[in-house]
PDB file of C-alpha atoms in Angstrom:
ATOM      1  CA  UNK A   1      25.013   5.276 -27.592  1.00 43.00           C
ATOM      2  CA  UNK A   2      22.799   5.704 -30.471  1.00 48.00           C
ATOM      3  CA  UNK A   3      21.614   3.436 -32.937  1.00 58.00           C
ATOM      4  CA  UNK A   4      23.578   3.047 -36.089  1.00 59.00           C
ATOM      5  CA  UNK A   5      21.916   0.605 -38.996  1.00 68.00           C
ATOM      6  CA  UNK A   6      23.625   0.775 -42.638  1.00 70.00           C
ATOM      7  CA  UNK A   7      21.905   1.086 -45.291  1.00 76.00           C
ATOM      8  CA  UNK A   8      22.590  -2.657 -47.383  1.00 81.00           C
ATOM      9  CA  UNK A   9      23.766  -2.990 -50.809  1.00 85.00           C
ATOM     10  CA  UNK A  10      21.554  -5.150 -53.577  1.00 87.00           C
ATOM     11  CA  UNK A  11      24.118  -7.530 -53.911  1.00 89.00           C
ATOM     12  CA  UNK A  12      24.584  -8.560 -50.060  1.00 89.00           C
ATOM     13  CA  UNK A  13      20.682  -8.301 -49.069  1.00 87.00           C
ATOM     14  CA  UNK A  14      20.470 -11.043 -52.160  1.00 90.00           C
ATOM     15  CA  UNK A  15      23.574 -12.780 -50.369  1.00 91.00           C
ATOM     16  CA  UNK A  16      21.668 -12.935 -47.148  1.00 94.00           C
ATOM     17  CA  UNK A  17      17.723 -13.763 -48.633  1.00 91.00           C
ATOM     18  CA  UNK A  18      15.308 -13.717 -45.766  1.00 95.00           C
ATOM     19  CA  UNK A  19      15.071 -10.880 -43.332  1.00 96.00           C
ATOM     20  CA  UNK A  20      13.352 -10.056 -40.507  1.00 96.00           C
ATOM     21  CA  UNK A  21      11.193  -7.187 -39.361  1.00 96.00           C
ATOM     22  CA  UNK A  22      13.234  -5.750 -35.630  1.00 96.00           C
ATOM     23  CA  UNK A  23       9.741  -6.203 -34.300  1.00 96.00           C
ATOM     24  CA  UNK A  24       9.590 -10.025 -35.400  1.00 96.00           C
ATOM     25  CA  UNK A  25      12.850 -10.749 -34.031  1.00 97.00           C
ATOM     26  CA  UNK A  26      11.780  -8.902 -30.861  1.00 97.00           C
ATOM     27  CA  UNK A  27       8.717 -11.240 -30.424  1.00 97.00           C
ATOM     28  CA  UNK A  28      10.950 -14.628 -31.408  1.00 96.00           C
ATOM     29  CA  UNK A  29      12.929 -13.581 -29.161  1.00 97.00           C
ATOM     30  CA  UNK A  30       9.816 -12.771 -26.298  1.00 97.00           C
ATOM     31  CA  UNK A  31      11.828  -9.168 -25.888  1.00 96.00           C
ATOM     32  CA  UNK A  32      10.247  -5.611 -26.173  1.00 96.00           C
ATOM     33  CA  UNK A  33      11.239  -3.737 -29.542  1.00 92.00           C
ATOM     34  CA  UNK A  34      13.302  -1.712 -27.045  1.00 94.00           C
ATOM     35  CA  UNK A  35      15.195  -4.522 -26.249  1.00 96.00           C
ATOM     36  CA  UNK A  36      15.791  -5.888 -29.157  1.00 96.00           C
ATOM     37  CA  UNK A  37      17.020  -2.674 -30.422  1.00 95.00           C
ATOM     38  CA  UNK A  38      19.856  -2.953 -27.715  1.00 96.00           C
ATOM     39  CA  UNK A  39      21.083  -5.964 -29.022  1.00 96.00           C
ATOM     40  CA  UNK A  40      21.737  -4.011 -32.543  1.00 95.00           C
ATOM     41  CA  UNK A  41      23.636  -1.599 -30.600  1.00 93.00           C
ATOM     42  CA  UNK A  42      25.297  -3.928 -28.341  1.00 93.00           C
ATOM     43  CA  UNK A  43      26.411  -5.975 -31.843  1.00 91.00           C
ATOM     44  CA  UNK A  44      25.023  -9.100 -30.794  1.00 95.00           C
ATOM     45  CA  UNK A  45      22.681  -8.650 -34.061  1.00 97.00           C
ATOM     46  CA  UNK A  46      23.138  -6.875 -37.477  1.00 95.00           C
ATOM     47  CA  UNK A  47      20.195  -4.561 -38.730  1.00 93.00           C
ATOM     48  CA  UNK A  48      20.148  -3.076 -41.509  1.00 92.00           C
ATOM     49  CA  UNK A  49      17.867  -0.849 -43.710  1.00 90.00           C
ATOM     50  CA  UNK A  50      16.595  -2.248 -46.577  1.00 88.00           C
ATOM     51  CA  UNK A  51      13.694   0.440 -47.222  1.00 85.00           C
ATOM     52  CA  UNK A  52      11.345  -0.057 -44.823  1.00 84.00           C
ATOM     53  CA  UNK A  53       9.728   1.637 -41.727  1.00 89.00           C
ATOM     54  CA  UNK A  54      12.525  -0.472 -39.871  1.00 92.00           C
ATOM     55  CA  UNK A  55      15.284  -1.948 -39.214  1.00 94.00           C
ATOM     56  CA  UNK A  56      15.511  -5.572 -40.694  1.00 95.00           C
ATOM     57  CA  UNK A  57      18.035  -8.778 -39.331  1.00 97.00           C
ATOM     58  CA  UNK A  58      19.230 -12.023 -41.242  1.00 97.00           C
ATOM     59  CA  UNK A  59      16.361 -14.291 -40.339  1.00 97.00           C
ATOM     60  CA  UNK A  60      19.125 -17.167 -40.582  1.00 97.00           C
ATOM     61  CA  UNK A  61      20.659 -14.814 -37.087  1.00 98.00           C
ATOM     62  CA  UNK A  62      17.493 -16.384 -34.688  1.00 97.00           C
ATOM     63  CA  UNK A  63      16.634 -19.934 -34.038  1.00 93.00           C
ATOM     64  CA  UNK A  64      13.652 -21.170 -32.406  1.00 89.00           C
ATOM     65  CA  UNK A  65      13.739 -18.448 -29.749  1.00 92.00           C
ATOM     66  CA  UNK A  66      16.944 -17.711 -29.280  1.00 95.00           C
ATOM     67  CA  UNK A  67      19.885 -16.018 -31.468  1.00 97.00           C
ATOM     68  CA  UNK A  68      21.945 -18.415 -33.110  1.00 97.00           C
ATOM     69  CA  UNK A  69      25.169 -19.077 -30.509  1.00 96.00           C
ATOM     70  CA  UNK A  70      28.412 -18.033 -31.359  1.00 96.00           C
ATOM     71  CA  UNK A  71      26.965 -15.263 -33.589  1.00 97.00           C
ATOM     72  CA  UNK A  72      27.495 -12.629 -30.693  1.00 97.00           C
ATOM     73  CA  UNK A  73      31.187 -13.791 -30.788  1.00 96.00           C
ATOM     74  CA  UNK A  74      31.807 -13.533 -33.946  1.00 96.00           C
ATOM     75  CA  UNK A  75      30.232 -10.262 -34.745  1.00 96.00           C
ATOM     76  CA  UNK A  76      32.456  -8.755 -31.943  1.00 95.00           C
ATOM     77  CA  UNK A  77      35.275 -10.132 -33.774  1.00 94.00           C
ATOM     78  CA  UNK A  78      34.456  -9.061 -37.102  1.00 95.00           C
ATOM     79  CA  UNK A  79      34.104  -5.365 -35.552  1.00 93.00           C
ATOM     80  CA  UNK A  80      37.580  -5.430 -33.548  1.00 92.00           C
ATOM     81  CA  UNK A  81      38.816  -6.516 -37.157  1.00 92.00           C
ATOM     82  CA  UNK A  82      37.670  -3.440 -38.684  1.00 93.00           C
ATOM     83  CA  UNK A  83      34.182  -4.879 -40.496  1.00 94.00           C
ATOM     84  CA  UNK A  84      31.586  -2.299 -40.627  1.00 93.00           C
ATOM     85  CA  UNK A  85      27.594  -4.127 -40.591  1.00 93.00           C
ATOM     86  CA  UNK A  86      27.054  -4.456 -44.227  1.00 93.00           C
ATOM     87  CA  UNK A  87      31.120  -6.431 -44.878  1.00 94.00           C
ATOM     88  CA  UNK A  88      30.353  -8.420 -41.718  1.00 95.00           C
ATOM     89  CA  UNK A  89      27.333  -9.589 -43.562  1.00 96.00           C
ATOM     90  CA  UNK A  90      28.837  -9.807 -46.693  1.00 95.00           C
ATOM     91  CA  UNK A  91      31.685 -12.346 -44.701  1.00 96.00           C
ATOM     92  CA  UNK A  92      29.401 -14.344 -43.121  1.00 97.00           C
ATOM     93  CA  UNK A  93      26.677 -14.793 -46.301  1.00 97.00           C
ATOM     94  CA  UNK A  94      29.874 -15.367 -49.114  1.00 96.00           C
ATOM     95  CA  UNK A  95      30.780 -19.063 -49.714  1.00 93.00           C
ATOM     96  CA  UNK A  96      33.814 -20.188 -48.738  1.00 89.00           C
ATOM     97  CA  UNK A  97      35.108 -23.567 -50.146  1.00 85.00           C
ATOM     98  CA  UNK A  98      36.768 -24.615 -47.191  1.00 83.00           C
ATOM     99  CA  UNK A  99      34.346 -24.719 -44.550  1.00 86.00           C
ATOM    100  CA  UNK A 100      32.587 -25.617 -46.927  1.00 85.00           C
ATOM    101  CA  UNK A 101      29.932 -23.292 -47.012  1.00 91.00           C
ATOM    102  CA  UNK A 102      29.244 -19.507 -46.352  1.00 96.00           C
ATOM    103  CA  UNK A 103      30.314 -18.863 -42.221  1.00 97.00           C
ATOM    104  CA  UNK A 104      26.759 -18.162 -41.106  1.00 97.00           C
ATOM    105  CA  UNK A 105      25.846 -22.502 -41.926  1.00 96.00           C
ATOM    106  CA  UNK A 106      28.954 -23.421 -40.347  1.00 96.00           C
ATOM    107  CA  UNK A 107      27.710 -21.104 -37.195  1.00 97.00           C
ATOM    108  CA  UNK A 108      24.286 -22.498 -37.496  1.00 96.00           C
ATOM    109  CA  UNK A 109      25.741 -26.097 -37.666  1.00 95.00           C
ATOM    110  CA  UNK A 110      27.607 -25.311 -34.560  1.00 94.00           C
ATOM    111  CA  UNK A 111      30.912 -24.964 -35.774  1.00 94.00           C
ATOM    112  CA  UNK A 112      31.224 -21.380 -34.560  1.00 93.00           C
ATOM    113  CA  UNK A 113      34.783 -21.949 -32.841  1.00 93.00           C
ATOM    114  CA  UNK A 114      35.893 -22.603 -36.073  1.00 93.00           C
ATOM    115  CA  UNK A 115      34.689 -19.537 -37.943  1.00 94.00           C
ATOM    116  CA  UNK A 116      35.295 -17.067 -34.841  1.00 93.00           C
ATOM    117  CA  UNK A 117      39.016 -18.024 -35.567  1.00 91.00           C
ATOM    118  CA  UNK A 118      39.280 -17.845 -39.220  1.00 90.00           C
ATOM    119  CA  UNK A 119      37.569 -14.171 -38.112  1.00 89.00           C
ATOM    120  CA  UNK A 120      40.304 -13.556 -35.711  1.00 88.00           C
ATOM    121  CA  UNK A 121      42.764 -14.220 -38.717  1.00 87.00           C
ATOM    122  CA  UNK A 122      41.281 -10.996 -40.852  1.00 80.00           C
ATOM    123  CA  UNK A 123      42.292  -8.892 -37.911  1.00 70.00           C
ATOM    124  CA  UNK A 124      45.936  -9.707 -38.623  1.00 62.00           C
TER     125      UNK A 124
END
């Protein structure tokens, strides 16, 4: 499987704000570039290229040294519902008044059970 990464849109890479560098996420996440390459093609992250030499992630998708739980989850569902990388980001970034919040805070705030399911719901 080779590595797709969109090319992002003004409008969502100002939705999203701070990115990261696949080689910083690699060493937050203490993995080889290699490996943190996989997890773009495995869809447990989103990269995207925004004109550099590489690939660049939400930095909002690690914490600490770890990526954010429930992300994973919910990026496989917003694929099995049909998102390509750049509307999955554009989901999760966009505020939505009755979470309240854009999905990505209520992940971070550990309410990704909630948002996986209002994901499931765009399937249908």
């Amino acid at each position: 499987m080779t590595l797709s990464v969109a090319q992002i849109d003004r409008e969502t890479d100002q939705l999203v704000g701070e990115w990261l560098p696949l080689t910083e996420v690699g060493r937050r996440l203490g993995l080889s570039t290699g490996r943190a390459k996989q997890l773009l093609k495995d869809k447990k992250l989103i990269g995207v290229r925004r004109g550099g030499p590489e690939p660049e992630v939400p930095a909002v998708f690690i914490h600490r040294d770890d990526v954010v739980k429930g992300l994973p989850g919910t990026l496989t569902v917003l694929s099995d519902a049909g998102y390509d990388d750049v509307e999955a980001l554009r989901w999760l970034f966009t505020s939505d008044d009755s979470l309240p919040g854009a999905p990505i805070d209520a992940i971070v705030a550990g309410r990704h059970t909630e948002v996986k399911r209002r994901a499931q719901a765009l399937a249908f």
